[in-house]
Amino acid sequence: MSDGSTPKRAKVEITQNHDKVDWRKKKAELQEAKKQRKEAKLIKQLEKQKQSETEAAEKEEPLPQSRSSRGRGYTVSVALPGSVLDNAQSTELRTYLAGQIARACVVFCIDEIIIFEEHGEDVQYLRKCFFPKHQDLQYAGLLNPLDIPHHMRVDEEAEYREGIILDRPTKPGKGSLVNCGMWKEVQIDKKLQTGLRVTVHLNKKQKEEKRLIKGVVVPPHVPRTEGGLYWGYSVRLASCLSDVFTQGPHKEGYDVTIGTSEKGRNIDQSTLPAFKHLLVIFGGLQGLEASVDGDQNLDVTDPSVLFDLYLNTCPSQGSRTIRTEEAILISMAGLRPKILSAFSSGAV
C-alpha cells in the first residue's frame, strides 16, 4: 500500500561549460586558413600555367639565330626603383612579379638592369653553384623560363658558353677545367680560381674522340660585340637615383637618357638621337618625382631636367596607373623602332 507520500524524483545534474569561446582568435584562425587556401590555389594556378607554357615551348621550333641577334655597337639599360616589388601582396607574388620584369627585359634584349633606392638570370647548370637556398628564392621554380640564347641545352652546339671553374687537378702548363653544361668538360687556356664564372669561346674544330673540349676564356661582352648575340643582362644596385647615372659601367657614361612619366612628351612625337649607351629609367608607385625628392644629392624638383628625353610612353592611357612590368613592355615596344632607326643610321 501506498503511504501517501510523493516519490522523490531523481536529481539530474546538468554540467555547464563555463569556457568562453575567444571569437577574435577564432576569426583570426579562419582568416589565416582562408589566406593559406588562396595562396595554395594561386601556386597551383602558376604551376599549371608554367607547365602549359613549357609544353607549348617544346612544340615550337627554335628561333633562327638572326632573331636572337642584336647589334654589336650599343647597349640598352633600364633602371627601376626597388619599391616596385612593394606592390605585391605576398612572397609568391613578389617572386612572380620579379619574373615578369625579367622576361620583359630579355624580350627587348636589355643589357643592364639597375635597381635603385628611392630614399637616403641564369644558366640552369650554374644555379646551384651561384645561388644557394634562400627564403626569397623558395618560389623560383614557379617562374616562367627566360630561355635566353646563353641558356644552352646539353646537346646544343654553340660558339660561346657560360661555365664555372671546377676544383680539378690538371697537368702542369694546362689550364683549368670548366663545367659548361655539356657532356664533356672544357679545358681553357689559363689557370683560374675555383668557382669563378667565365665566358668560354669554344674551338670550332673539336675531335670527338678527345676526352676534353678545348676553349678560351673571353670577356663577357664578346658574344655580343663580336658574335652579335644577346647574352643576357647584368644587375647593378644603386643607393639612389643619382648613382644610376654616375656609377655606370661605361667610362664615357650613358650618352642618351630617357625618363618615363605620364607628364612627359608624347613618344609618338619624339625621335632618338645617335647613341652608344642608352639608359631608360622608370618610376615607382609615386613616379620619378618621389625618386628625386628622396635623393639628397639632387637639388632639383622637376625630374625632366635630369634626362635628355622625358617621355609619356603610353599617351591617353585608360587606367590611372600602369604597373612597372607593364610599363617596361609598353615603353620598350614604343622605343624599339626608334632604337633600330638610330642604329641603322650608322650612328653607332
Coordinates of C-alpha atoms in Angstrom, one line a residue:
M1 CA 0.0 0.0 0.0
S2 CA 1.0 3.5 -0.5
D3 CA 1.9 5.5 2.4
G4 CA 0.6 8.6 0.7
S5 CA 4.0 10.2 0.2
T6 CA 5.1 11.6 -3.1
P7 CA 8.0 9.7 -4.6
K8 CA 11.2 11.7 -4.8
R9 CA 12.4 12.5 -8.4
A10 CA 16.0 11.7 -9.3
K11 CA 18.1 14.8 -9.4
V12 CA 19.5 15.4 -12.8
E13 CA 22.9 17.1 -12.7
I14 CA 23.4 19.5 -15.6
T15 CA 27.0 20.2 -16.3
Q16 CA 27.6 23.6 -17.9
N17 CA 30.6 24.5 -19.9
H18 CA 31.8 27.8 -18.5
D19 CA 34.7 28.1 -21.0
K20 CA 34.1 31.1 -23.3
V21 CA 35.0 31.0 -27.0
D22 CA 37.6 33.5 -28.0
W23 CA 35.8 34.7 -31.1
R24 CA 38.6 37.2 -32.0
K25 CA 41.1 34.4 -32.0
K26 CA 38.7 32.1 -33.9
K27 CA 38.1 34.8 -36.6
A28 CA 41.9 35.2 -37.0
E29 CA 42.4 31.5 -37.4
L30 CA 39.6 31.3 -40.0
Q31 CA 41.1 34.3 -41.9
E32 CA 44.6 32.7 -41.8
A33 CA 43.2 29.4 -43.1
K34 CA 41.4 31.2 -45.9
K35 CA 44.6 33.1 -46.8
Q36 CA 46.5 29.8 -47.0
R37 CA 43.8 28.3 -49.2
K38 CA 44.0 31.2 -51.6
E39 CA 47.8 31.1 -51.7
A40 CA 47.8 27.3 -52.4
K41 CA 45.3 27.9 -55.2
L42 CA 47.5 30.7 -56.6
I43 CA 50.6 28.4 -56.5
K44 CA 48.6 25.6 -58.3
Q45 CA 47.5 28.1 -61.0
L46 CA 51.0 29.3 -61.5
E47 CA 52.4 25.8 -61.7
K48 CA 49.6 24.9 -64.3
Q49 CA 50.4 28.0 -66.3
K50 CA 54.1 27.2 -66.3
Q51 CA 53.5 23.6 -67.4
S52 CA 51.3 24.8 -70.2
E53 CA 53.9 27.3 -71.4
T54 CA 56.7 24.8 -71.2
E55 CA 54.7 22.2 -73.2
A56 CA 53.9 24.9 -75.8
A57 CA 57.6 26.0 -76.0
E58 CA 58.7 22.4 -76.5
K59 CA 56.4 22.2 -79.5
E60 CA 57.7 25.4 -81.1
E61 CA 60.7 25.4 -83.4
P62 CA 63.8 27.2 -82.0
L63 CA 64.2 30.8 -83.2
P64 CA 66.5 31.5 -86.1
Q65 CA 69.9 32.9 -85.0
S66 CA 69.1 36.2 -86.6
R67 CA 66.1 36.7 -84.3
S68 CA 68.3 36.2 -81.2
S69 CA 70.8 38.6 -82.5
R70 CA 71.2 42.3 -81.8
G71 CA 73.5 45.0 -82.9
R72 CA 77.2 45.0 -81.8
G73 CA 77.9 48.6 -81.1
Y74 CA 75.4 49.8 -78.5
T75 CA 73.8 48.8 -75.1
V76 CA 70.4 49.5 -73.6
S77 CA 70.0 49.7 -69.8
V78 CA 66.8 50.1 -67.7
A79 CA 66.6 51.4 -64.1
L80 CA 63.8 50.6 -61.7
P81 CA 63.2 51.6 -58.1
G82 CA 63.3 48.8 -55.5
S83 CA 59.8 49.8 -54.4
V84 CA 58.1 48.2 -57.4
L85 CA 58.0 44.9 -55.5
D86 CA 56.2 46.5 -52.6
N87 CA 53.0 46.4 -54.7
A88 CA 53.0 42.6 -54.4
Q89 CA 50.9 41.2 -51.6
S90 CA 52.8 38.0 -50.8
T91 CA 56.2 36.4 -51.3
E92 CA 54.8 34.3 -54.1
L93 CA 53.5 37.3 -56.0
R94 CA 56.8 39.2 -55.4
T95 CA 58.6 36.3 -57.0
Y96 CA 56.3 36.2 -59.9
L97 CA 56.5 40.0 -60.4
A98 CA 60.3 39.8 -60.5
G99 CA 60.0 37.1 -63.1
Q100 CA 57.6 39.2 -65.2
I101 CA 60.1 42.1 -65.1
A102 CA 62.9 39.9 -66.1
R103 CA 61.0 38.4 -69.1
A104 CA 60.0 41.9 -70.2
C105 CA 63.7 42.9 -70.2
V106 CA 65.0 39.9 -72.1
V107 CA 62.3 40.2 -74.7
F108 CA 63.8 43.6 -75.7
C109 CA 67.4 42.4 -75.2
I110 CA 68.2 44.7 -72.2
D111 CA 71.9 44.6 -71.3
E112 CA 71.8 46.0 -67.8
I113 CA 69.1 46.3 -65.1
I114 CA 69.7 48.8 -62.3
I115 CA 67.8 48.7 -59.1
F116 CA 67.9 51.9 -57.1
E117 CA 66.6 53.0 -53.7
E118 CA 64.2 56.0 -53.5
H119 CA 65.3 57.1 -50.1
G120 CA 68.6 58.2 -48.5
E121 CA 69.2 35.2 -64.9
D122 CA 70.6 32.5 -65.0
V123 CA 72.0 29.5 -66.6
Q124 CA 70.4 26.2 -65.3
Y125 CA 73.6 24.2 -64.7
L126 CA 75.2 27.2 -62.8
R127 CA 72.2 27.8 -60.5
K128 CA 73.3 25.6 -57.6
C129 CA 76.9 27.0 -57.7
F130 CA 75.9 30.6 -57.5
F131 CA 72.5 30.7 -55.9
P132 CA 72.3 28.9 -52.6
K133 CA 69.0 28.2 -50.9
H134 CA 67.3 31.4 -49.7
Q135 CA 63.9 32.2 -48.4
D136 CA 63.4 34.8 -51.2
L137 CA 64.1 32.1 -53.8
Q138 CA 61.7 29.5 -52.4
Y139 CA 59.2 30.0 -55.2
A140 CA 61.8 30.5 -58.0
G141 CA 60.6 27.2 -59.6
L142 CA 57.3 28.9 -60.5
L143 CA 59.0 31.5 -62.7
N144 CA 58.5 31.3 -66.4
P145 CA 61.8 30.4 -68.1
L146 CA 63.7 33.3 -69.7
D147 CA 65.2 31.0 -72.3
I148 CA 68.0 33.4 -73.2
P149 CA 70.4 32.3 -76.0
H150 CA 73.1 31.5 -73.5
H151 CA 70.8 29.2 -71.5
M152 CA 72.2 26.2 -73.5
R153 CA 70.8 22.7 -73.8
V154 CA 73.3 20.0 -73.1
D155 CA 73.5 18.9 -76.8
E156 CA 73.3 22.3 -78.3
E157 CA 76.2 23.4 -80.5
A158 CA 77.4 26.9 -79.8
E159 CA 80.4 29.1 -80.3
Y160 CA 80.2 30.5 -76.8
R161 CA 79.1 29.1 -73.4
E162 CA 79.0 30.1 -69.8
G163 CA 80.7 27.9 -67.3
I164 CA 82.2 27.6 -63.8
I165 CA 85.8 26.7 -62.9
L166 CA 86.0 23.2 -61.4
D167 CA 88.1 22.1 -58.5
R168 CA 90.0 19.5 -60.5
P169 CA 93.8 18.9 -60.8
T170 CA 95.3 19.5 -64.2
K171 CA 98.7 18.8 -65.7
P172 CA 101.5 21.4 -65.4
G173 CA 101.1 24.1 -68.0
K174 CA 97.5 23.2 -68.7
G175 CA 94.5 25.4 -68.0
S176 CA 91.6 24.8 -65.6
L177 CA 88.7 22.5 -66.3
V178 CA 85.3 24.2 -66.7
N179 CA 81.7 22.9 -66.5
C180 CA 79.9 24.4 -69.4
G181 CA 76.8 22.3 -69.2
M182 CA 78.0 19.8 -71.7
W183 CA 78.6 16.0 -71.6
K184 CA 82.3 16.7 -71.7
E185 CA 84.3 19.2 -69.6
V186 CA 86.1 22.1 -71.2
Q187 CA 89.8 22.8 -70.7
I188 CA 90.6 26.5 -71.1
D189 CA 93.8 28.3 -71.9
K190 CA 94.7 29.5 -68.4
K191 CA 94.6 28.6 -64.7
L192 CA 91.8 30.4 -62.8
Q193 CA 90.3 30.3 -59.3
T194 CA 87.9 27.5 -58.5
G195 CA 84.2 28.6 -58.5
L196 CA 84.7 31.5 -60.9
R197 CA 82.1 32.1 -63.6
V198 CA 83.6 32.5 -67.0
T199 CA 82.5 33.0 -70.6
V200 CA 84.2 30.5 -72.9
H201 CA 84.9 30.6 -76.6
L202 CA 84.9 27.0 -77.8
N203 CA 87.3 25.9 -80.6
K204 CA 85.4 25.3 -83.8
K205 CA 87.3 22.2 -84.7
Q206 CA 87.0 19.5 -81.9
K207 CA 87.9 15.9 -82.2
E208 CA 85.0 13.7 -81.0
E209 CA 87.4 11.0 -79.6
K210 CA 89.0 13.5 -77.2
R211 CA 88.1 13.3 -73.6
L212 CA 88.1 17.1 -73.2
I213 CA 86.8 20.0 -75.2
K214 CA 89.2 23.0 -75.8
G215 CA 88.2 26.6 -75.2
V216 CA 89.5 30.1 -74.5
V217 CA 88.2 32.4 -71.8
V218 CA 86.9 35.7 -73.2
P219 CA 85.3 38.9 -71.6
P220 CA 81.5 38.6 -71.1
H221 CA 80.8 41.2 -73.7
V222 CA 82.5 39.3 -76.6
P223 CA 79.4 37.2 -77.6
R224 CA 77.5 40.4 -78.1
T225 CA 80.2 42.6 -79.6
E226 CA 81.9 40.0 -81.8
G227 CA 79.3 37.3 -82.1
G228 CA 76.2 39.5 -82.5
L229 CA 74.3 37.5 -79.8
Y230 CA 72.1 38.7 -77.0
W231 CA 73.9 37.3 -73.9
G232 CA 71.6 38.3 -71.1
Y233 CA 71.8 41.2 -68.7
S234 CA 73.9 42.2 -65.7
V235 CA 72.3 43.6 -62.5
R236 CA 73.6 46.7 -60.7
L237 CA 72.4 48.1 -57.4
A238 CA 72.4 51.9 -56.8
S239 CA 71.8 53.5 -53.4
C240 CA 69.8 56.4 -55.0
L241 CA 68.7 57.8 -58.3
S242 CA 71.8 59.9 -58.9
D243 CA 74.0 56.9 -58.6
V244 CA 72.3 55.3 -61.5
F245 CA 73.9 58.0 -63.7
T246 CA 77.3 58.3 -62.0
Q247 CA 78.3 54.7 -61.2
G248 CA 77.6 53.0 -64.6
P249 CA 80.0 50.5 -66.1
H250 CA 80.8 52.7 -69.2
K251 CA 83.7 55.1 -68.9
E252 CA 82.0 57.6 -71.1
G253 CA 78.7 57.2 -69.3
Y254 CA 75.2 57.0 -70.8
D255 CA 75.1 59.3 -73.8
V256 CA 71.3 59.3 -74.1
T257 CA 69.0 59.1 -71.0
I258 CA 65.2 58.7 -71.0
G259 CA 62.8 59.3 -68.2
T260 CA 59.3 57.8 -68.4
S261 CA 56.3 59.7 -67.0
E262 CA 52.7 60.4 -67.9
K263 CA 53.7 64.1 -67.6
G264 CA 56.3 63.6 -70.3
R265 CA 56.2 64.4 -74.0
N266 CA 54.2 62.1 -76.3
I267 CA 56.6 59.3 -77.5
D268 CA 55.0 59.4 -81.0
Q269 CA 56.2 62.9 -81.4
S270 CA 59.8 62.2 -80.4
T271 CA 62.9 60.9 -82.1
L272 CA 66.0 59.3 -80.6
P273 CA 69.4 60.9 -81.3
A274 CA 72.5 59.0 -82.0
F275 CA 73.7 57.0 -79.0
K276 CA 76.1 54.3 -77.9
H277 CA 74.8 53.6 -74.4
L278 CA 71.1 54.2 -73.8
L279 CA 69.5 54.4 -70.3
V280 CA 65.7 54.3 -69.7
I281 CA 64.5 55.0 -66.2
F282 CA 61.1 54.0 -64.8
G283 CA 59.5 55.5 -61.7
G284 CA 57.9 53.6 -58.8
L285 CA 54.4 53.8 -57.4
Q286 CA 54.7 57.5 -56.8
G287 CA 56.5 58.3 -60.1
L288 CA 60.0 59.7 -60.6
E289 CA 59.1 62.7 -58.5
A290 CA 59.4 60.5 -55.4
S291 CA 62.8 59.3 -56.5
V292 CA 64.0 62.8 -57.0
D293 CA 62.6 64.0 -53.6
G294 CA 64.3 61.2 -51.8
D295 CA 67.8 61.8 -53.3
Q296 CA 69.9 64.1 -51.1
N297 CA 72.4 64.5 -54.0
L298 CA 69.9 66.3 -56.2
D299 CA 68.7 69.9 -55.7
V300 CA 66.0 69.8 -58.4
T301 CA 62.3 69.3 -58.1
D302 CA 61.4 68.6 -61.7
P303 CA 62.6 65.2 -62.8
S304 CA 62.5 66.1 -66.5
V305 CA 65.7 68.3 -66.2
L306 CA 67.7 65.1 -65.4
F307 CA 67.1 63.5 -68.8
D308 CA 67.7 64.1 -72.5
L309 CA 64.2 62.9 -73.2
Y310 CA 61.2 62.9 -70.8
L311 CA 58.6 60.7 -72.5
N312 CA 55.0 59.6 -72.0
T313 CA 55.2 56.2 -73.5
C314 CA 51.5 55.4 -73.1
P315 CA 49.6 58.5 -74.1
S316 CA 45.8 58.5 -73.5
Q317 CA 46.1 55.6 -71.1
G318 CA 42.8 54.1 -69.9
S319 CA 43.9 53.3 -66.3
R320 CA 45.1 55.7 -63.7
T321 CA 48.2 53.6 -63.0
I322 CA 50.4 51.4 -65.2
R323 CA 52.3 48.7 -63.3
T324 CA 56.1 48.6 -63.8
E325 CA 56.1 45.2 -65.5
E326 CA 53.5 46.6 -68.0
A327 CA 55.4 49.9 -68.4
I328 CA 58.6 48.1 -69.5
L329 CA 56.8 46.2 -72.2
I330 CA 54.8 49.3 -73.4
S331 CA 57.8 51.6 -73.3
M332 CA 60.3 49.3 -74.9
A333 CA 57.8 48.4 -77.6
G334 CA 57.4 52.1 -78.4
L335 CA 61.2 52.8 -78.3
R336 CA 62.2 49.7 -80.3
P337 CA 61.7 51.2 -83.8
K338 CA 63.4 54.4 -82.7
I339 CA 66.3 52.5 -81.4
L340 CA 66.6 50.5 -84.6
S341 CA 66.3 53.6 -86.6
A342 CA 69.2 55.3 -84.7
F343 CA 71.3 52.2 -85.0
S344 CA 70.7 51.7 -88.7
S345 CA 71.6 55.3 -89.4
G346 CA 75.2 54.4 -88.8
A347 CA 75.4 56.4 -85.6
V348 CA 76.9 53.6 -83.5

